[in-house]
Amino acid sequence: MGCGSLLGQTDYKAQREQMVKKQLQARDINDFATLSAMLNVPRHEFVLENLRIRAYSDGPLPIGNGQTISQPYIVAFMTQALHLKSDHRVLEIGTGSGYQAAVLAKIVDSVYTIEIVEDLATSAKKRLKDLGYPNVIVKFGDGYHGLPSKAPFDAIMVTAGADSIPQPLVDQLKVGGRMIIPIGPHHGIRQLVLITKKKNKVLTKSLMPVRFVPFTRNTKIKSY
Ligand code: SAH
């Protein structure tokens, strides 16, 4: 006993430890809060049941509705780049499975996340409730306009690739706040862009090339 499998059950915790060591620490993830969140969130609960065997592999996975859960390294990289503190209020656009929101929720007090595909929003809401993340609020809607009623945010993360930076999101960032978003042409490689809001200016910096599913718009559904 005690060697990877207990009563025939997969030892997901051991897989997570390996993921953190080999995919994150072996690269450039060293933020303690990020590493500890990735070690604790059960990623296998956020993927399709038949793909659980690959939940901790070094890549993205389909989550249904043509969408994907990002590679663990990208989740960690984007989380680390936001320089989060426990008292922060964070907005995510693109809930998907809810995994990234759960990682954020391990680190900060409150997470708001908006998803444009109703089925995904509904199942992520249920999953996060069942797994016990009371500090995540999931909203169904077009996230382009952010969530003005809860603004300003300490940090904003967009997990879908946009062709340009949505101005309403920049407006909802606190002075001193950070936002991360994949920007670039459709169907291509985009750049993960870090936006830092200063008192009188907004700084942007490209961090690395990435592939993301597209940021879409739907003016027929709710925006906030
Ligand atoms: N963060 C997710 C993965 C995101 S995939 C996770 O951890 O699983 C990108 C998601 O962004 C998709 O679910 C897509 O439907 C959603 N999306 C795209 N455009 C959007 C918009 N304008 N507002 C809200 N969600 C959007």
CSV table of C-alpha atoms and ligand atoms in Angstrom, one decimal:
chain,number,residue,atom,x,y,z
A,1,MET,CA,0.0,0.0,0.0
A,2,GLY,CA,0.9,3.6,-0.2
A,3,CYS,CA,2.6,3.3,-3.5
A,4,GLY,CA,0.5,5.4,-5.9
A,5,SER,CA,-2.8,3.6,-5.8
A,6,LEU,CA,-5.1,3.1,-2.9
A,7,LEU,CA,-7.9,0.5,-3.3
A,8,GLY,CA,-7.6,0.8,-7.0
A,9,GLN,CA,-8.2,4.6,-7.0
A,10,THR,CA,-5.9,6.9,-8.9
A,11,ASP,CA,-3.6,8.9,-6.8
A,12,TYR,CA,-4.4,12.3,-8.1
A,13,LYS,CA,-2.5,14.1,-5.4
A,14,ALA,CA,0.7,12.4,-6.4
A,15,GLN,CA,0.0,13.4,-10.0
A,16,ARG,CA,-0.5,17.0,-8.9
A,17,GLU,CA,2.8,16.9,-7.0
A,18,GLN,CA,4.5,15.7,-10.2
A,19,MET,CA,2.8,18.4,-12.3
A,20,VAL,CA,3.9,21.1,-9.9
A,21,LYS,CA,7.5,19.9,-9.8
A,22,LYS,CA,8.0,19.0,-13.4
A,23,GLN,CA,5.8,21.5,-15.3
A,24,LEU,CA,5.9,24.5,-13.0
A,25,GLN,CA,8.9,24.6,-10.7
A,26,ALA,CA,11.2,23.2,-13.4
A,27,ARG,CA,10.2,26.2,-15.5
A,28,ASP,CA,9.8,29.7,-14.1
A,29,ILE,CA,7.0,29.4,-11.6
A,30,ASN,CA,8.3,30.2,-8.1
A,31,ASP,CA,5.4,32.2,-6.5
A,32,PHE,CA,4.5,30.3,-3.4
A,33,ALA,CA,0.8,31.1,-3.5
A,34,THR,CA,0.5,30.0,-7.1
A,35,LEU,CA,2.4,26.8,-6.6
A,36,SER,CA,0.3,26.0,-3.5
A,37,ALA,CA,-3.0,26.7,-5.3
A,38,MET,CA,-2.0,24.4,-8.2
A,39,LEU,CA,-1.0,21.7,-5.7
A,40,ASN,CA,-4.4,21.9,-4.0
A,41,VAL,CA,-7.0,22.4,-6.8
A,42,PRO,CA,-8.2,19.0,-8.1
A,43,ARG,CA,-7.8,19.6,-11.8
A,44,HIS,CA,-9.3,16.2,-12.6
A,45,GLU,CA,-12.7,17.4,-11.3
A,46,PHE,CA,-12.7,20.1,-14.0
A,47,VAL,CA,-12.1,18.0,-17.1
A,48,LEU,CA,-14.5,15.6,-19.0
A,49,GLU,CA,-14.7,12.3,-17.2
A,50,ASN,CA,-13.1,10.3,-20.0
A,51,LEU,CA,-10.1,12.7,-20.0
A,52,ARG,CA,-9.4,12.4,-16.3
A,53,ILE,CA,-6.5,10.2,-17.0
A,54,ARG,CA,-4.9,13.2,-18.8
A,55,ALA,CA,-5.9,15.8,-16.3
A,56,TYR,CA,-2.4,16.4,-15.1
A,57,SER,CA,-0.6,16.1,-18.4
A,58,ASP,CA,1.4,19.0,-19.8
A,59,GLY,CA,-1.2,20.5,-22.2
A,60,PRO,CA,-4.7,21.9,-22.7
A,61,LEU,CA,-7.8,19.6,-22.9
A,62,PRO,CA,-11.2,19.9,-24.4
A,63,ILE,CA,-14.0,20.8,-22.0
A,64,GLY,CA,-17.0,20.6,-24.4
A,65,ASN,CA,-18.7,23.3,-26.4
A,66,GLY,CA,-15.6,23.7,-28.5
A,67,GLN,CA,-13.7,25.2,-25.6
A,68,THR,CA,-10.5,24.1,-23.7
A,69,ILE,CA,-9.0,24.2,-20.2
A,70,SER,CA,-5.6,25.7,-20.5
A,71,GLN,CA,-2.3,23.9,-20.0
A,72,PRO,CA,-1.4,23.9,-16.3
A,73,TYR,CA,1.8,25.9,-17.0
A,74,ILE,CA,-0.2,28.7,-18.7
A,75,VAL,CA,-2.7,28.8,-15.8
A,76,ALA,CA,0.2,29.1,-13.3
A,77,PHE,CA,2.1,31.6,-15.5
A,78,MET,CA,-0.9,33.9,-15.8
A,79,THR,CA,-1.7,33.6,-12.1
A,80,GLN,CA,1.8,34.4,-11.1
A,81,ALA,CA,2.0,37.4,-13.4
A,82,LEU,CA,-0.9,39.1,-11.5
A,83,HIS,CA,1.1,39.5,-8.3
A,84,LEU,CA,-2.0,38.6,-6.2
A,85,LYS,CA,-2.5,39.3,-2.5
A,86,SER,CA,-5.0,37.6,-0.3
A,87,ASP,CA,-7.2,40.6,0.1
A,88,HIS,CA,-7.6,41.1,-3.7
A,89,ARG,CA,-10.8,41.1,-5.7
A,90,VAL,CA,-10.2,39.6,-9.1
A,91,LEU,CA,-12.3,39.4,-12.3
A,92,GLU,CA,-11.9,36.6,-14.8
A,93,ILE,CA,-13.4,36.6,-18.3
A,94,GLY,CA,-13.9,33.1,-19.7
A,95,THR,CA,-14.9,30.8,-16.9
A,96,GLY,CA,-14.8,27.6,-19.0
A,97,SER,CA,-14.5,24.7,-16.6
A,98,GLY,CA,-14.0,27.0,-13.6
A,99,TYR,CA,-10.5,25.6,-13.0
A,100,GLN,CA,-8.6,28.9,-13.3
A,101,ALA,CA,-11.2,30.6,-11.1
A,102,ALA,CA,-10.7,27.9,-8.5
A,103,VAL,CA,-6.9,28.5,-8.6
A,104,LEU,CA,-7.5,32.2,-8.2
A,105,ALA,CA,-9.9,31.5,-5.3
A,106,LYS,CA,-7.3,29.6,-3.4
A,107,ILE,CA,-5.2,32.8,-3.3
A,108,VAL,CA,-7.6,35.8,-3.1
A,109,ASP,CA,-10.7,36.7,-1.1
A,110,SER,CA,-13.1,37.1,-4.0
A,111,VAL,CA,-13.3,36.0,-7.6
A,112,TYR,CA,-15.9,37.1,-10.2
A,113,THR,CA,-15.9,35.2,-13.4
A,114,ILE,CA,-18.0,35.7,-16.6
A,115,GLU,CA,-18.7,33.0,-19.2
A,116,ILE,CA,-20.4,33.6,-22.6
A,117,VAL,CA,-21.5,30.0,-23.1
A,118,GLU,CA,-24.6,29.3,-20.9
A,119,ASP,CA,-24.0,25.5,-20.6
A,120,LEU,CA,-20.4,26.1,-19.4
A,121,ALA,CA,-21.5,28.9,-17.0
A,122,THR,CA,-24.1,26.6,-15.5
A,123,SER,CA,-21.9,23.6,-15.1
A,124,ALA,CA,-18.9,25.6,-13.7
A,125,LYS,CA,-21.2,27.2,-11.2
A,126,LYS,CA,-22.4,23.8,-10.0
A,127,ARG,CA,-18.9,22.3,-10.0
A,128,LEU,CA,-17.5,25.2,-7.9
A,129,LYS,CA,-20.3,25.0,-5.5
A,130,ASP,CA,-20.0,21.2,-5.1
A,131,LEU,CA,-16.2,21.4,-4.6
A,132,GLY,CA,-16.5,24.2,-2.1
A,133,TYR,CA,-15.4,27.5,-3.6
A,134,PRO,CA,-17.9,29.9,-2.0
A,135,ASN,CA,-15.7,32.9,-2.9
A,136,VAL,CA,-16.2,32.5,-6.7
A,137,ILE,CA,-19.2,34.1,-8.3
A,138,VAL,CA,-20.0,32.8,-11.8
A,139,LYS,CA,-22.0,35.0,-14.2
A,140,PHE,CA,-23.4,34.1,-17.6
A,141,GLY,CA,-22.9,36.8,-20.1
A,142,ASP,CA,-20.7,38.6,-22.5
A,143,GLY,CA,-17.6,39.7,-20.5
A,144,TYR,CA,-16.6,42.5,-22.8
A,145,HIS,CA,-18.1,45.1,-20.6
A,146,GLY,CA,-16.7,43.5,-17.4
A,147,LEU,CA,-18.6,43.8,-14.1
A,148,PRO,CA,-19.0,47.6,-13.3
A,149,SER,CA,-21.0,46.9,-10.2
A,150,LYS,CA,-18.0,45.2,-8.5
A,151,ALA,CA,-15.3,47.4,-10.0
A,152,PRO,CA,-12.6,48.5,-9.5
A,153,PHE,CA,-10.6,45.2,-9.5
A,154,ASP,CA,-7.1,44.6,-8.2
A,155,ALA,CA,-6.5,42.2,-11.1
A,156,ILE,CA,-8.3,41.0,-14.2
A,157,MET,CA,-7.5,37.9,-16.2
A,158,VAL,CA,-8.9,37.2,-19.7
A,159,THR,CA,-8.6,33.5,-20.7
A,160,ALA,CA,-9.8,33.9,-24.3
A,161,GLY,CA,-7.8,35.4,-27.1
A,162,ALA,CA,-8.9,38.9,-28.2
A,163,ASP,CA,-7.8,41.0,-31.2
A,164,SER,CA,-7.5,44.1,-29.1
A,165,ILE,CA,-7.7,45.1,-25.4
A,166,PRO,CA,-11.3,45.7,-24.3
A,167,GLN,CA,-11.3,49.3,-22.9
A,168,PRO,CA,-14.1,48.6,-20.4
A,169,LEU,CA,-11.8,46.1,-18.6
A,170,VAL,CA,-8.9,48.6,-18.4
A,171,ASP,CA,-11.3,51.1,-17.0
A,172,GLN,CA,-12.4,48.6,-14.3
A,173,LEU,CA,-8.8,48.1,-13.1
A,174,LYS,CA,-7.6,49.8,-9.9
A,175,VAL,CA,-4.6,52.2,-10.2
A,176,GLY,CA,-1.7,49.8,-9.5
A,177,GLY,CA,-3.7,46.9,-10.7
A,178,ARG,CA,-2.7,44.3,-13.3
A,179,MET,CA,-4.5,42.6,-16.1
A,180,ILE,CA,-3.3,39.7,-18.3
A,181,ILE,CA,-4.9,38.9,-21.7
A,182,PRO,CA,-3.9,37.0,-24.9
A,183,ILE,CA,-3.9,39.5,-27.8
A,184,GLY,CA,-3.5,39.0,-31.5
A,185,PRO,CA,-5.0,38.0,-34.8
A,186,HIS,CA,-7.7,35.3,-35.0
A,187,HIS,CA,-6.6,31.7,-35.5
A,188,GLY,CA,-3.0,32.5,-34.9
A,189,ILE,CA,-0.4,32.7,-32.2
A,190,ARG,CA,-1.2,35.6,-29.9
A,191,GLN,CA,0.9,37.4,-27.3
A,192,LEU,CA,0.1,37.1,-23.6
A,193,VAL,CA,0.0,40.8,-22.7
A,194,LEU,CA,0.5,42.2,-19.2
A,195,ILE,CA,-1.2,45.6,-18.6
A,196,THR,CA,-0.3,47.6,-15.6
A,197,LYS,CA,-2.4,50.6,-14.7
A,198,LYS,CA,-0.5,53.6,-13.3
A,199,LYS,CA,-1.9,56.9,-12.1
A,200,ASN,CA,-1.6,58.7,-15.4
A,201,LYS,CA,-0.8,55.9,-17.9
A,202,VAL,CA,-1.4,52.3,-18.9
A,203,LEU,CA,1.7,50.2,-19.5
A,204,THR,CA,1.6,47.1,-21.7
A,205,LYS,CA,4.2,44.4,-22.0
A,206,SER,CA,4.2,41.2,-24.2
A,207,LEU,CA,5.3,38.2,-22.1
A,208,MET,CA,5.1,35.2,-24.4
A,209,PRO,CA,3.4,33.7,-27.4
A,210,VAL,CA,0.3,31.6,-26.7
A,211,ARG,CA,-2.6,29.9,-28.4
A,212,PHE,CA,-6.1,30.5,-27.0
A,213,VAL,CA,-9.6,29.9,-28.0
A,214,PRO,CA,-11.1,33.2,-29.3
A,215,PHE,CA,-12.8,35.9,-27.3
A,216,THR,CA,-16.2,36.1,-28.8
A,217,ARG,CA,-19.0,38.7,-28.6
A,218,ASN,CA,-22.7,38.3,-28.2
A,219,THR,CA,-24.7,41.5,-27.9
A,220,LYS,CA,-28.0,39.5,-27.7
A,221,ILE,CA,-27.2,38.2,-24.2
A,222,LYS,CA,-26.6,39.9,-20.9
A,223,SER,CA,-23.6,42.1,-20.3
A,224,TYR,CA,-23.1,43.8,-16.9
B,1,SAH,N1,-10.4,29.7,-17.8
B,1,SAH,C1,-11.0,28.5,-18.4
B,1,SAH,C2,-10.7,28.2,-19.8
B,1,SAH,C3,-11.1,29.2,-20.7
B,1,SAH,S1,-11.5,28.8,-22.4
B,1,SAH,C4,-10.8,27.3,-17.5
B,1,SAH,O1,-10.0,27.4,-16.5
B,1,SAH,O2,-11.3,26.2,-17.8
B,1,SAH,C5,-12.1,30.4,-22.8
B,1,SAH,C6,-13.5,30.6,-22.4
B,1,SAH,O3,-13.8,32.0,-22.6
B,1,SAH,C7,-14.5,29.8,-23.1
B,1,SAH,O4,-15.3,29.0,-22.2
B,1,SAH,C8,-15.3,30.8,-23.9
B,1,SAH,O5,-16.7,30.4,-24.1
B,1,SAH,C9,-15.2,32.0,-23.0
B,1,SAH,N2,-15.4,33.3,-23.7
B,1,SAH,C10,-15.1,33.7,-24.9
B,1,SAH,N3,-15.4,35.0,-25.1
B,1,SAH,C11,-16.1,35.4,-24.0
B,1,SAH,C12,-16.7,36.7,-23.6
B,1,SAH,N4,-16.8,37.7,-24.4
B,1,SAH,N5,-17.2,36.7,-22.3
B,1,SAH,C13,-17.1,35.7,-21.5
B,1,SAH,N6,-16.6,34.5,-21.8
B,1,SAH,C14,-16.0,34.4,-23.0
